[in-house]
Amino acid sequence: MSFRTTSAIDYVEDVSPGSGALPPRARYASSDARSLSLNGSWRFRLSPTADAEDDSFAAEGFDAGDWAEVSVPGHWVLQGHGSPIYTNHLYPFPVDPPRVPTGNPTGDHLHTFDLPSDWPSDGGAVLRFDGVESCARVWLNGTDIGEFKGSRLPHEFAVGQLLKPGGNVLAVRVHQWSAGSYLEDQDQWWLPGIFRDVTLLHRPAGGVLDFFVHASYDHVEGLGTLRVDSDVDGRVTVPALDIDVATGESVTVPVRPWTAETPQLYDGVLATEGERVALRVGFRTVALEDGLIKVNGTPLLFKGVNRHEWHPERGRALDLETMREDVLLMKRHNINAVRTSHYPPHPAFLDLCDEYGLWVVDECDLETHGFTEQAWRDNPVDDDRWTPALLDRAARMVERDKNHPSVVVWSLGNEAGTGRGLTAMAEWIRGRDGSRLIHYEGDIDCRDTDVYSRMYADHAEVERIGRGLDGGTHRRRGLPFILCEYGHAMGNGPGGIADYQHLFESYDRIQGGFIWEWIDHGIKDERYGFAYGGDFGEELHDGNFVCDGLLFPDRTPSPGLIEYKKVIEPVRIVGWGSPLLERSRELGGGADGTVRVTNGYDFADLSALAFEWSYQVDGETVEAGVLPVPELAPGESADVKLPDPPADPQGGETQWTVRATLAADTAWGPKDHLVAWAQFPLSSRPLTAVAQSDGPVLGEGQITLGPAAFDARTGALRSIGGVDVRGLRLDVWRAPTDNDNGAAWQPDQRYGPLWRELGLHRMQHRLESVELGDDALTVRTRVAPAAREVALRTVYRWTSDGTRLRLTVSVAPEGDWRLPLPRLGIRLGLAGSVDGARWFGGGPGEAYPDTKSASMVGRWESTIDGLQTPYVRPQENGARADVRWVEIGGLRVEGEPEFWFTARRWTSEQLDAAEHPTDLKAGDTVWVNLDHGQQGIGSQSCGPGALPQYQLRPAPAEFTFHFSEIHG
C-alpha cells in the first residue's frame, strides 16, 4: 500500500502563478493617498530546505531575537547568507519541471511596523511587493494572505482588515527555487531575496483602481488626443493644455509630441471621489507602416543597449539614483533606446525614461533557455499547464507599465523557444493594448510578432536582410528588422560595430539594434576586486560571461561605450580625409575646405548644439573658433565652409577638428558636453630623416652604434644613451581577449585557443647571424613555435646618425600560415622608474583596428597605470592607435608608418595567466609594445569575429622606428 501526503509547500512546485494576489493594475508614482515604505532592516533566518521550518514564525508574538538582520530591498546571498550562483543558460538544478531540488535555500523574513498616528481609518489598504525571487508566501499578523511567483513583477494583497495601529507583523517566506525558476533562466546571477520595494498603500473609499492613459498624436495635424479609461469614474485635468474632462471621454488639442529626443510630458491629475493621482502624459503614436516601425509618422533607428539591472554590491536591488545614473550615462553616450533584458525593470526606471527620453522595449519576465539542452522538450511555453503563469506575467507587465510613453514595444520574453503559450501572450496583449508593437526574437516566422528580430547575425547576413534577400515567410519579409542583441561587449570590444552601423544607416528596413549589454555584473569582492562565475565555488557556472557590458561594474564607461558613443553620434560631419572619403565626395565634402554636416536625429533639429572648429599642428591646437551651422531639420544636410587655414610656420602635420557640443545645459548633460566630432587631415607629417653617419664599432663584449650599445654575441640592444633596454625582439603574442577566445559553438574560428595550439604564446627566437657593416648592424633571426614548421624570418637593421638610432624590421613568413597573427611588432623592457608616457597619435583611450572610431588624433599623456584598461578578467588592452611618436622612460620613439603603442608593468604572458586584476603584480620593468599591426577584436565571445579587413594575416612586412634619448 502506498500513499502521498499533501505538503504545506506544494505551492513551490505548482505551475500556477500563485494565489491571493489582487488583479494587476497600473502603477503610479504619485498620489495623495497615504503610503508607508516597509523597506529597511528585517529579521532573517535561512534554512536549507523549503520545509525545514514550520510557519510558526509568522504568528504574532514570535521571538526572533536571535535571528540575523538583512536589508530589504536586498539579496540574502549578498549579505553573508549563502552564495550567489552564475549560469548563462544552464539551470543549476536538474531539469525536471516543475520540480526543484530538496536543497532549496529558504529565507524567512520578519518585519514589525506601526502605522503612523495619522494613518486614515477609513477605506482599505494594499500591501505591494515590487519584486521577490523566486517564490514567496506572505502572512500579516498571523494570517496567511497568499503566495506568488514572477520575480520581477509586482504583486498586491488586500490587507486593510488585518492591520492594527501598532505591532503589525509582516512575515515573508522566500524560496530560492520554485516552478517559477524554470521561467527565469535569464543569463544573470541567481540571487534570491526581496530585492525591490515593499510598500503599504492606503486605499481610500472611492480611490483610483486601474486606469489606462491613451495619448495619441496626429503628426499631420499636430494634434494630440487624450482619453483616460478608469475603473472608477473621475475627472482628468491637464492645466497646460486646458483639459478638464471626465474619464472615458476623449479630447483633442494641439500638443507637442513625446519622442525620445524631445520628451515632452504634460503634468495632469486623475481625480476620483477619494484620490488624486498625478499623471505625466506624453502624446505619441506607434505604428507599423510601410513595413517600418514608426512613431508619429517617422521611422525609428534604435541606437540601443540591453540593460540588466545591476549594482556591484546590491545586485538587482537598485536605488533611484543608480537608475538615474544609468539613464544619464545612456543619454550622454548618444544611446536612444533600451531593451529591458529580460524582465520589466524597476518601475522608477521607466519614469526616468519618460522624463529624459529613451525608447523602451519592455520585456516580460520569461526565459526558458536551459531547455535547449534537451532540444526544447518539455518547454513550459509549449505546455498548456503553464499558460496561466505566462499570461499572468504578460498581464502584470502590461498593466503595470501601460501608461509610459517611453514604452513603444512589448517583448514576450527571451530565448524561450516557441509554443502555444507565447501565442496566447501575444493575443492577450493585442487585445488589451493595440497601441504598441510586439517583439519576440525566437519567433523566426513572425507569426506572433510585429518585428523580425535576430541576435548576433553577422554583417553579411544583416546586409542580405537589408536588401530583402533573406527569404523567410511572406509575413516576415514585410516586417522591419532589428538586432535585439549584437556587439557582445565582453572584455575588450566589441569590434565591428561601426560596420554594423553603416548597414543600419544604409537600409531602411534595418531599424538598428541593441548592444549586449549595458553593465558588467561583477560582484565587489575583496579577494579579486570584482568576482564572476566560479568565484563562489559554484559547481556549474559560466565564468566571466556575466561580465559583458559597456560599463565596468562600478559604472565606469569602458572603451566599448566610448566607441559606441562615437559610432552612433547623431550628427555626421564628413569631408576630405574622413574614413567616409568616397561617400563624402558624393555628398559634397571636398578639399576646398568645406565639410558636410548632416542631422542624424529622427525628430530634433540642431538648435540645441553649438559647433566649433579647431586647427592642429602636430597635434596641438593653434587656433579655434565658432563654426556656423544652420539649425538643420532631421535628415537635412548643409555644406559648411571652414576658415582659411593659418600659415604654418613649422611645416608640421596639420588637421582640422570639428566638434558639436551642447549649447546650454540640458536635463541630461551640461553645456559643452561633446555630442559628435570629426577630424580632417590637411597636410601629412614629414618623416624623420636619420642620416647613416655612424657605423657599428666592436668593443670588448659589446657593439656600439651612435648612442646605443649592443651585446656583441647576440646583437641584442642593451642601452640607448643612459636608458637601459631589455629584451627587444619581435613579438606576435597578446593575452587573448574574450572575443579572441570566442564562443564554444564556433570552434573553427576561436583564434585564442588556435593561437595557443599553434604555440604563438611560446615563440622561440633562433639567432642566425650578427653582421657588422660599414654603416649598419644587422641581426638575422628565425622566430617560430616549437613543434611547428611555420616561422617568421626576421631581420633587424640598425643605423645611426650619432644621436638617433634607427631600426628597420623586416619580417617574411615561412610555411603554411593558416591563422592571423595576434599582433606584429617589437617588444622591449625599460627598467627603473617609468611613471608615464606622452604621445602624438590616437587617444585618449585604447583602440584596435575595428574599435578605433573614437580614437582622436592629438597629443596625450598618461601614467603607466592609466594606460591599462581594467577588464574584470585580464586580457589584451591599452593599445593606442595611429601613434606618430611616444616618449616614455627617457626615450622618444618615432615610427614609420604610424604604430600601435602599449605599455604595462607586466608581460603579455603574465597578463595572459591572470584571472583577476589582483593577480597582476608590478615588476621593476615596464614592457613596451610597438606594433606595426594588430588583429581586430570582433565580438566572437557571442557573435561574429573580426571582419576580414581587420585580420592580421601573415605577409611580408617592413616597419621602422627611430629611438633617441630625451635630455632635460
Coordinates of N, CA and C in Angstrom, one line a residue, residues 64-211:
A64 N 12.0 36.5 17.5 CA 13.1 36.3 16.5 C 14.3 37.1 17.0
G65 N 14.5 37.1 18.3 CA 15.6 37.9 18.8 C 17.0 37.4 18.4
D66 N 17.1 36.1 18.2 CA 18.4 35.6 17.8 C 18.6 35.5 16.3
W67 N 17.7 36.0 15.5 CA 17.8 36.0 14.0 C 18.8 37.0 13.6
A68 N 19.3 36.8 12.4 CA 20.2 37.8 11.8 C 19.3 38.9 11.2
E69 N 20.0 39.9 10.6 CA 19.2 41.0 10.0 C 19.7 41.1 8.6
V70 N 18.8 41.5 7.7 CA 19.1 41.8 6.3 C 18.4 43.0 5.9
S71 N 19.0 43.7 4.9 CA 18.3 44.9 4.3 C 17.3 44.5 3.2
V72 N 16.2 45.1 3.3 CA 15.2 44.9 2.2 C 14.9 46.3 1.7
P73 N 15.1 46.5 0.4 CA 15.4 45.5 -0.7 C 16.8 45.0 -0.6
G74 N 16.9 43.7 -1.0 CA 18.2 43.1 -0.9 C 18.2 41.6 -1.3
H75 N 19.4 41.1 -1.5 CA 19.5 39.6 -1.7 C 20.3 39.1 -0.5
W76 N 19.8 38.0 0.1 CA 20.5 37.5 1.3 C 21.8 36.9 0.9
V77 N 22.0 36.4 -0.3 CA 23.4 35.9 -0.6 C 24.4 37.0 -0.8
L78 N 24.0 38.2 -0.9 CA 25.0 39.3 -0.9 C 25.1 40.0 0.4
Q79 N 24.5 39.4 1.4 CA 24.6 39.9 2.8 C 25.1 38.9 3.8
G80 N 25.9 37.9 3.2 CA 26.6 37.0 4.1 C 25.8 35.7 4.4
H81 N 24.8 35.4 3.7 CA 24.0 34.2 3.9 C 23.9 33.4 2.6
G82 N 24.8 32.4 2.5 CA 24.9 31.6 1.3 C 25.7 32.4 0.2
S83 N 25.7 31.9 -1.0 CA 26.5 32.4 -2.1 C 25.7 32.6 -3.4
P84 N 26.1 33.5 -4.2 CA 25.4 33.7 -5.5 C 25.9 32.6 -6.4
I85 N 25.1 32.4 -7.5 CA 25.4 31.4 -8.5 C 25.2 32.1 -9.8
Y86 N 26.2 31.9 -10.8 CA 26.0 32.4 -12.1 C 26.0 31.3 -13.1
T87 N 24.9 31.2 -13.9 CA 24.9 30.4 -15.1 C 24.3 31.3 -16.2
N88 N 24.8 31.0 -17.5 CA 24.3 31.7 -18.6 C 22.9 31.2 -19.0
H89 N 22.8 29.9 -19.3 CA 21.5 29.3 -19.7 C 21.3 28.0 -19.0
L90 N 22.3 27.3 -18.5 CA 22.1 26.0 -17.8 C 21.4 26.2 -16.5
Y91 N 20.3 25.5 -16.3 CA 19.7 25.5 -14.9 C 20.7 24.9 -13.9
P92 N 20.9 25.5 -12.8 CA 21.8 25.0 -11.8 C 21.1 23.9 -10.9
F93 N 20.1 23.3 -11.4 CA 19.4 22.2 -10.8 C 18.9 21.2 -11.8
P94 N 18.6 20.0 -11.5 CA 18.1 19.1 -12.5 C 16.9 19.6 -13.2
V95 N 16.8 19.3 -14.5 CA 15.6 19.8 -15.3 C 14.6 18.7 -15.3
D96 N 13.6 19.0 -14.4 CA 12.5 18.1 -14.1 C 11.3 18.9 -13.8
P97 N 10.8 19.7 -14.8 CA 9.7 20.6 -14.5 C 8.5 19.9 -14.0
P98 N 7.8 20.5 -13.0 CA 8.1 21.8 -12.3 C 8.8 21.6 -11.0
R99 N 9.5 20.4 -10.9 CA 10.1 20.1 -9.6 C 11.4 20.8 -9.4
V100 N 11.7 21.0 -8.2 CA 13.0 21.7 -7.8 C 13.7 20.9 -6.7
P101 N 15.0 21.1 -6.5 CA 15.7 20.3 -5.5 C 15.1 20.3 -4.1
T102 N 15.4 19.3 -3.4 CA 15.0 19.3 -1.9 C 15.9 20.4 -1.3
G103 N 17.2 20.4 -1.7 CA 18.0 21.5 -1.2 C 17.6 22.8 -1.8
N104 N 16.8 23.5 -1.1 CA 16.2 24.7 -1.6 C 16.3 25.9 -0.6
P105 N 17.4 26.6 -0.7 CA 17.6 27.7 0.4 C 16.3 28.5 0.5
T106 N 15.9 28.7 1.8 CA 14.6 29.4 2.1 C 14.9 30.4 3.1
G107 N 14.5 31.6 2.8 CA 14.7 32.7 3.8 C 13.4 33.2 4.4
D108 N 13.3 33.1 5.7 CA 12.2 33.6 6.4 C 12.5 35.1 6.9
H109 N 11.6 36.0 6.5 CA 11.8 37.4 6.8 C 10.7 37.9 7.7
L110 N 11.1 38.7 8.7 CA 10.1 39.2 9.6 C 10.3 40.7 9.7
H111 N 9.2 41.5 9.7 CA 9.3 42.9 9.9 C 8.1 43.4 10.7
T112 N 8.4 44.1 11.8 CA 7.3 44.6 12.6 C 7.2 46.1 12.4
F113 N 6.0 46.6 12.2 CA 5.8 48.0 11.9 C 4.6 48.6 12.6
D114 N 4.6 49.8 12.9 CA 3.5 50.6 13.4 C 2.9 51.5 12.3
L115 N 1.6 51.7 12.3 CA 1.0 52.6 11.4 C 1.3 54.0 11.9
P116 N 1.5 55.0 11.1 CA 1.6 56.4 11.5 C 0.4 56.8 12.3
S117 N 0.6 57.7 13.2 CA -0.6 58.1 14.0 C -1.7 58.7 13.2
D118 N -1.4 59.3 12.1 CA -2.4 59.9 11.2 C -2.8 59.0 10.1
W119 N -2.5 57.8 10.2 CA -2.9 56.8 9.1 C -4.5 56.8 9.1
P120 N -5.1 57.0 7.9 CA -6.5 57.1 7.8 C -7.2 55.8 8.3
S121 N -8.3 55.9 9.0 CA -9.0 54.8 9.5 C -10.1 54.3 8.5
D122 N -10.4 55.1 7.5 CA -11.4 54.7 6.5 C -10.7 54.0 5.3
G123 N -11.5 53.3 4.6 CA -11.0 52.6 3.4 C -10.2 51.4 3.8
G124 N -9.5 50.9 2.8 CA -8.7 49.7 3.0 C -7.2 50.0 2.8
A125 N -6.5 48.9 2.6 CA -5.0 49.0 2.4 C -4.6 47.9 1.6
V126 N -3.5 48.1 0.8 CA -2.9 47.2 -0.1 C -1.4 47.0 0.3
L127 N -1.0 45.8 0.4 CA 0.4 45.5 0.6 C 1.0 45.1 -0.8
R128 N 2.1 45.9 -1.2 CA 2.6 45.7 -2.5 C 4.1 45.2 -2.4
F129 N 4.4 44.2 -3.2 CA 5.8 43.7 -3.3 C 6.1 43.9 -4.8
D130 N 7.2 44.7 -5.0 CA 7.6 45.0 -6.4 C 8.5 44.0 -7.0
G131 N 9.1 43.1 -6.2 CA 10.0 42.1 -6.8 C 10.6 41.2 -5.7
V132 N 10.3 39.9 -5.8 CA 10.8 38.9 -4.9 C 11.3 37.7 -5.7
E133 N 12.5 37.2 -5.5 CA 13.0 36.0 -6.2 C 13.1 34.8 -5.3
S134 N 12.5 33.6 -5.7 CA 11.7 33.4 -6.9 C 10.2 33.1 -6.5
C135 N 10.0 32.8 -5.3 CA 8.6 32.4 -4.8 C 8.5 32.9 -3.4
A136 N 7.3 33.5 -3.1 CA 7.1 34.0 -1.7 C 5.8 33.6 -1.2
R137 N 5.7 33.4 0.1 CA 4.5 33.2 0.8 C 4.4 34.3 1.9
V138 N 3.2 34.9 2.1 CA 3.1 36.1 2.9 C 2.1 35.9 4.0
W139 N 2.4 36.3 5.2 CA 1.5 36.4 6.3 C 1.5 37.8 6.9
L140 N 0.4 38.3 7.3 CA 0.3 39.5 8.1 C -0.5 39.3 9.3
N141 N 0.2 39.6 10.4 CA -0.4 39.4 11.8 C -1.0 38.0 11.9
G142 N -0.2 37.0 11.5 CA -0.5 35.6 11.6 C -1.5 35.0 10.6
T143 N -2.0 35.9 9.7 CA -2.9 35.4 8.7 C -2.2 35.2 7.4
D144 N -2.4 34.0 6.8 CA -1.8 33.7 5.5 C -2.6 34.4 4.4
I145 N -1.9 35.3 3.7 CA -2.7 36.1 2.7 C -2.3 35.7 1.3
G146 N -1.4 34.8 1.1 CA -1.2 34.3 -0.3 C 0.3 34.0 -0.6
E147 N 0.4 33.5 -1.8 CA 1.8 33.2 -2.3 C 1.9 33.6 -3.7
F148 N 3.1 33.8 -4.2 CA 3.2 34.3 -5.6 C 4.6 33.9 -6.2
K149 N 4.6 33.9 -7.5 CA 5.8 33.7 -8.3 C 5.8 34.8 -9.4
G150 N 6.9 35.0 -10.1 CA 7.1 36.1 -11.0 C 8.0 37.1 -10.4
S151 N 9.3 36.8 -10.4 CA 10.2 37.5 -9.6 C 10.3 39.0 -9.8
R152 N 10.2 39.4 -11.0 CA 10.4 40.8 -11.3 C 9.1 41.6 -11.7
L153 N 8.1 41.1 -11.1 CA 6.7 41.7 -11.3 C 6.0 42.0 -10.0
P154 N 5.2 43.0 -10.0 CA 4.5 43.4 -8.7 C 3.4 42.5 -8.4
H155 N 3.2 42.4 -7.1 CA 2.0 41.6 -6.5 C 1.5 42.4 -5.3
E156 N 0.2 42.5 -5.3 CA -0.5 43.3 -4.3 C -1.5 42.4 -3.6
F157 N -1.7 42.7 -2.3 CA -2.6 41.9 -1.4 C -3.5 42.9 -0.6
A158 N -4.8 42.7 -0.6 CA -5.7 43.5 0.3 C -5.5 43.1 1.7
V159 N -5.1 44.1 2.6 CA -4.8 43.7 3.9 C -5.4 44.7 4.9
G160 N -6.4 45.5 4.5 CA -6.9 46.5 5.4 C -7.6 45.9 6.6
Q161 N -8.2 44.8 6.5 CA -8.9 44.2 7.6 C -8.0 43.6 8.6
L162 N -6.7 43.4 8.2 CA -5.7 42.8 9.1 C -4.9 43.7 9.9
L163 N -4.9 45.0 9.5 CA -4.0 46.0 10.1 C -4.5 46.4 11.5
K164 N -3.5 46.8 12.3 CA -3.8 47.4 13.6 C -2.8 48.6 13.8
P165 N -3.1 49.4 14.8 CA -2.3 50.6 14.9 C -0.8 50.4 15.2
G166 N -0.5 49.4 15.9 CA 0.9 49.1 16.3 C 1.2 47.6 16.3
G167 N 2.5 47.3 16.2 CA 2.9 46.0 16.3 C 2.5 45.0 15.2
N168 N 2.3 45.6 14.0 CA 2.0 44.7 12.9 C 3.2 43.8 12.5
V169 N 2.9 42.5 12.3 CA 4.0 41.6 12.0 C 3.8 41.1 10.6
L170 N 4.7 41.5 9.7 CA 4.8 41.0 8.3 C 5.8 39.9 8.2
A171 N 5.3 38.7 7.8 CA 6.2 37.6 7.6 C 6.2 37.1 6.2
V172 N 7.4 36.9 5.6 CA 7.5 36.5 4.2 C 8.5 35.4 4.1
R173 N 8.1 34.3 3.6 CA 9.0 33.1 3.4 C 9.3 33.1 1.9
V174 N 10.6 33.2 1.6 CA 11.1 33.3 0.2 C 11.9 32.0 -0.1
H175 N 11.6 31.4 -1.2 CA 12.3 30.2 -1.6 C 13.1 30.5 -2.9
Q176 N 14.4 30.1 -2.8 CA 15.3 30.4 -4.0 C 14.8 29.7 -5.2
W177 N 14.4 28.4 -5.1 CA 13.9 27.7 -6.3 C 12.4 27.4 -6.2
S178 N 11.8 27.5 -7.4 CA 10.4 27.2 -7.4 C 10.1 26.8 -8.9
A179 N 8.8 26.4 -9.2 CA 8.4 26.2 -10.5 C 8.7 27.4 -11.4
G180 N 8.6 28.6 -10.8 CA 8.8 29.8 -11.5 C 10.3 30.0 -11.9
S181 N 11.2 29.3 -11.3 CA 12.6 29.4 -11.7 C 12.8 28.9 -13.1
Y182 N 12.0 27.9 -13.5 CA 12.1 27.4 -14.9 C 11.7 28.5 -15.9
L183 N 11.0 29.5 -15.5 CA 10.7 30.6 -16.4 C 11.6 31.8 -16.3
E184 N 12.7 31.7 -15.5 CA 13.6 32.8 -15.2 C 15.0 32.5 -15.4
D185 N 15.4 31.9 -16.5 CA 16.7 31.4 -16.8 C 17.4 32.5 -17.7
Q186 N 17.7 33.6 -17.1 CA 18.0 34.8 -17.9 C 19.4 35.3 -17.9
D187 N 20.4 34.4 -17.9 CA 21.8 34.9 -18.1 C 22.2 35.9 -17.1
Q188 N 22.1 35.6 -15.8 CA 22.4 36.5 -14.7 C 22.6 35.7 -13.5
W189 N 23.1 36.4 -12.5 CA 23.3 35.7 -11.2 C 21.9 35.3 -10.6
W190 N 21.9 34.1 -10.1 CA 20.7 33.6 -9.3 C 20.8 34.2 -7.9
L191 N 19.9 35.2 -7.6 CA 20.0 35.9 -6.4 C 18.7 36.0 -5.6
P192 N 18.4 35.1 -4.7 CA 17.1 35.1 -4.0 C 17.0 36.3 -3.1
G193 N 15.8 36.6 -2.8 CA 15.5 37.7 -1.8 C 14.4 38.6 -2.2
I194 N 14.0 39.5 -1.3 CA 13.1 40.6 -1.5 C 13.9 41.7 -2.0
F195 N 14.0 41.9 -3.3 CA 15.0 42.8 -3.9 C 14.5 44.1 -4.4
R196 N 13.1 44.2 -4.4 CA 12.5 45.5 -4.7 C 11.7 46.0 -3.5
D197 N 11.1 47.1 -3.7 CA 10.4 47.8 -2.6 C 9.2 47.0 -2.1
V198 N 9.0 47.1 -0.8 CA 7.7 46.6 -0.1 C 7.0 47.9 0.5
T199 N 5.8 48.0 0.1 CA 5.0 49.3 0.4 C 3.6 48.9 0.9
L200 N 3.2 49.7 1.9 CA 1.8 49.6 2.3 C 1.1 50.8 1.8
L201 N 0.0 50.6 1.0 CA -0.7 51.7 0.4 C -2.1 51.8 1.0
H202 N -2.5 53.0 1.5 CA -3.8 53.2 1.9 C -4.7 53.3 0.7
R203 N -5.9 52.7 0.7 CA -6.8 52.7 -0.4 C -8.1 53.4 0.1
P204 N -8.2 54.7 -0.1 CA -9.4 55.4 0.4 C -10.7 54.9 -0.4
A205 N -11.8 55.1 0.3 CA -13.1 54.8 -0.4 C -13.2 55.7 -1.6
G206 N -13.6 55.1 -2.7 CA -13.7 55.9 -4.0 C -12.3 56.2 -4.6
G207 N -11.3 55.5 -4.1 CA -10.0 55.8 -4.7 C -9.8 55.2 -6.1
V208 N -8.7 55.5 -6.7 CA -8.3 55.0 -8.0 C -8.0 53.6 -7.9
L209 N -8.5 52.8 -8.9 CA -8.1 51.4 -9.0 C -7.2 51.3 -10.3
D210 N -7.6 50.7 -11.4 CA -6.8 50.7 -12.6 C -7.2 51.8 -13.5
F211 N -6.3 52.3 -14.3 CA -6.6 53.3 -15.3 C -5.6 53.2 -16.5

